[in-house]
Every structure is written in structure tokens, then in C-alpha cells.
Amino acid sequence: VSFIRPRLILVFCALSALACARAQAPAGAEQSILAAKGDSVHVRLYSAVTAQPIASTDFELTSDNGLRCIKAPCPADGKSWKGKSDAKGELVIPHSALNTTASITSASYRGDLAGDATPATSGGWTLELFPETGAEPAPHPLKLINATTHQPLANVTLRIEARNSGGLPNMMSLTSNALGYIFVPADFVALGAETSWVVVPGYRDAHVDFAWARRKTFLDKR
């Protein structure tokens, strides 16, 4: 089997999403749905944009072992499963449908079940999905999280600053939604993709890694 080899970190992430999450988040901040007990997992699905449950919607889950090949044979152990969320946005997924990578899609939404599902305080799991708009370039979503409590910073007014050398920083004000998400316009990301910081009252300024696919930024209290 001949493997695609972009950068070592990308291959490592493709083969082990959980390991990549641990490498970029505070210890204890991540738990994997892949390690959940039982024959099935209960997942409540939310729109990351509206913060509302995605109810009565048909979904398809596709999963495999993370193996990527240039030519066959490629023993990826691919699986597919279909289901429909209930009136509260909950989907009951058989554990046998999960694998190292697992993505979930509908006609309007998409999400990384294996990488982004988090335990719910009331039991089960939650997953925030992003709209399939097809618009390019799309705003970059960031979820702001208290690094100590691991709770989202919901409904908080903040600033994003692109601190380029040789002048005043470019900045814009945003307000996080009920799930702690902000959506940074693509043209602002282009101003300082590697020099952007998020400034939240009561928290230490945090560098924003727009290249990190997991979309989470952890902030420490002052």
C-alpha cells in the first residue's frame, strides 16, 4: 500500500484524531465518543450558528479506520449508517457504526462526530454541526472555552485583533452565541492568519490558530 505523506502531523491526525485533540487542548478537556460504553450512543445535535437543536432531520454517518491510500487495495474498513433525529435533536447511533474517523451529514449540515462530540452534563453526547452553504470563502468558526471549567464562553462581547508588526492592530468586535461560537469573516482572517488574538474581558489574551481544524480556543482567567 502506498500512502499519501503531506506533513507528518497531518498523517498522525488522520490516523488518530483523539491524539491530535490532546496535543492542542488542555489536559482533560477532551473525551472521545469512540470510548463510550454500551451498544449505542445518544447524540444531541445542534446548529453551531443558531445554537438550536436540529430536530426531525435525516442524517448519514460515514466512518473508517483513518487509512488513506494512493492506490488499491486500501483496507479502510469503511462503514455507512443512516438515521433521523427526534423532536429534541437527538440521534441514537449504534456503536458498531463508529470508527477512528466518523463524519455526520444531512442535506444542510455537516460535522466531525469522532473528533468534536463532547459529553453532555445530563448524559449522552452533544455535537455542533456547521451549515453546508457552499459559500466561499466562508467565515471561520471559533469556539471560545474557559480553560479551567471547559465551559463555553457564551454571549460574551469580545475583540479579535490582527497584531501585524509596524502599525496599529486591525480589530473587530464580535459577540459569541449561546454555544460560545464566533464567526470570523474570511477577509479579516487574511489580515493576520498567524498573528491574531482574541481579547475577552476577564481573560488573558489568547492566540488564535486559524489553521487548527478543531476550531477551539481555550482562554485562562486573569
PDB file of N, CA, C and O in Angstrom, residues 44-45 52-57 84-91:
ATOM      1  N   ARG A  44     -27.017  14.519  20.947  1.00  0.00           N
ATOM      2  CA  ARG A  44     -27.903  15.650  20.693  1.00  0.00           C
ATOM      3  C   ARG A  44     -27.195  16.589  19.707  1.00  0.00           C
ATOM      4  O   ARG A  44     -26.071  17.049  19.982  1.00  0.00           O
ATOM      5  N   LEU A  45     -27.846  16.869  18.594  1.00  0.00           N
ATOM      6  CA  LEU A  45     -27.254  17.647  17.514  1.00  0.00           C
ATOM      7  C   LEU A  45     -27.742  19.093  17.555  1.00  0.00           C
ATOM      8  O   LEU A  45     -28.948  19.347  17.664  1.00  0.00           O
ATOM      9  N   GLN A  52     -29.431  26.097  18.182  1.00  0.00           N
ATOM     10  CA  GLN A  52     -30.685  25.372  18.386  1.00  0.00           C
ATOM     11  C   GLN A  52     -30.527  23.905  17.984  1.00  0.00           C
ATOM     12  O   GLN A  52     -29.739  23.577  17.099  1.00  0.00           O
ATOM     13  N   PRO A  53     -31.305  22.998  18.637  1.00  0.00           N
ATOM     14  CA  PRO A  53     -31.265  21.582  18.242  1.00  0.00           C
ATOM     15  C   PRO A  53     -31.718  21.403  16.796  1.00  0.00           C
ATOM     16  O   PRO A  53     -32.574  22.141  16.303  1.00  0.00           O
ATOM     17  N   ILE A  54     -31.134  20.416  16.122  1.00  0.00           N
ATOM     18  CA  ILE A  54     -31.515  20.104  14.746  1.00  0.00           C
ATOM     19  C   ILE A  54     -32.475  18.923  14.810  1.00  0.00           C
ATOM     20  O   ILE A  54     -32.067  17.759  14.877  1.00  0.00           O
ATOM     21  N   ALA A  55     -33.760  19.217  14.832  1.00  0.00           N
ATOM     22  CA  ALA A  55     -34.791  18.205  15.081  1.00  0.00           C
ATOM     23  C   ALA A  55     -35.335  17.609  13.795  1.00  0.00           C
ATOM     24  O   ALA A  55     -35.341  18.247  12.739  1.00  0.00           O
ATOM     25  N   SER A  56     -35.795  16.353  13.913  1.00  0.00           N
ATOM     26  CA  SER A  56     -36.529  15.667  12.839  1.00  0.00           C
ATOM     27  C   SER A  56     -35.824  15.790  11.485  1.00  0.00           C
ATOM     28  O   SER A  56     -36.431  16.180  10.481  1.00  0.00           O
ATOM     29  N   THR A  57     -34.564  15.449  11.472  1.00  0.00           N
ATOM     30  CA  THR A  57     -33.736  15.594  10.281  1.00  0.00           C
ATOM     31  C   THR A  57     -33.042  14.280   9.953  1.00  0.00           C
ATOM     32  O   THR A  57     -32.539  13.597  10.858  1.00  0.00           O
ATOM     33  N   LYS A  84     -32.454   9.262  11.816  1.00  0.00           N
ATOM     34  CA  LYS A  84     -33.187  10.529  11.872  1.00  0.00           C
ATOM     35  C   LYS A  84     -33.252  11.028  13.304  1.00  0.00           C
ATOM     36  O   LYS A  84     -33.550  10.260  14.232  1.00  0.00           O
ATOM     37  N   SER A  85     -32.953  12.307  13.491  1.00  0.00           N
ATOM     38  CA  SER A  85     -33.017  12.892  14.829  1.00  0.00           C
ATOM     39  C   SER A  85     -34.467  13.026  15.269  1.00  0.00           C
ATOM     40  O   SER A  85     -35.384  13.159  14.448  1.00  0.00           O
ATOM     41  N   ASP A  86     -34.688  12.996  16.591  1.00  0.00           N
ATOM     42  CA  ASP A  86     -36.048  13.115  17.106  1.00  0.00           C
ATOM     43  C   ASP A  86     -36.425  14.583  17.283  1.00  0.00           C
ATOM     44  O   ASP A  86     -35.706  15.489  16.843  1.00  0.00           O
ATOM     45  N   ALA A  87     -37.543  14.823  17.945  1.00  0.00           N
ATOM     46  CA  ALA A  87     -38.050  16.184  18.103  1.00  0.00           C
ATOM     47  C   ALA A  87     -37.138  17.065  18.954  1.00  0.00           C
ATOM     48  O   ALA A  87     -37.247  18.294  18.914  1.00  0.00           O
ATOM     49  N   LYS A  88     -36.223  16.450  19.724  1.00  0.00           N
ATOM     50  CA  LYS A  88     -35.285  17.207  20.553  1.00  0.00           C
ATOM     51  C   LYS A  88     -33.895  17.278  19.919  1.00  0.00           C
ATOM     52  O   LYS A  88     -32.955  17.756  20.537  1.00  0.00           O
ATOM     53  N   GLY A  89     -33.771  16.771  18.697  1.00  0.00           N
ATOM     54  CA  GLY A  89     -32.484  16.798  18.027  1.00  0.00           C
ATOM     55  C   GLY A  89     -31.562  15.659  18.407  1.00  0.00           C
ATOM     56  O   GLY A  89     -30.363  15.711  18.123  1.00  0.00           O
ATOM     57  N   GLU A  90     -32.103  14.613  19.036  1.00  0.00           N
ATOM     58  CA  GLU A  90     -31.261  13.500  19.486  1.00  0.00           C
ATOM     59  C   GLU A  90     -31.237  12.388  18.452  1.00  0.00           C
ATOM     60  O   GLU A  90     -32.255  12.033  17.853  1.00  0.00           O
ATOM     61  N   LEU A  91     -30.063  11.817  18.272  1.00  0.00           N
ATOM     62  CA  LEU A  91     -29.848  10.721  17.342  1.00  0.00           C
ATOM     63  C   LEU A  91     -29.226   9.563  18.118  1.00  0.00           C
ATOM     64  O   LEU A  91     -28.266   9.763  18.868  1.00  0.00           O
TER      65      LEU A  91
END
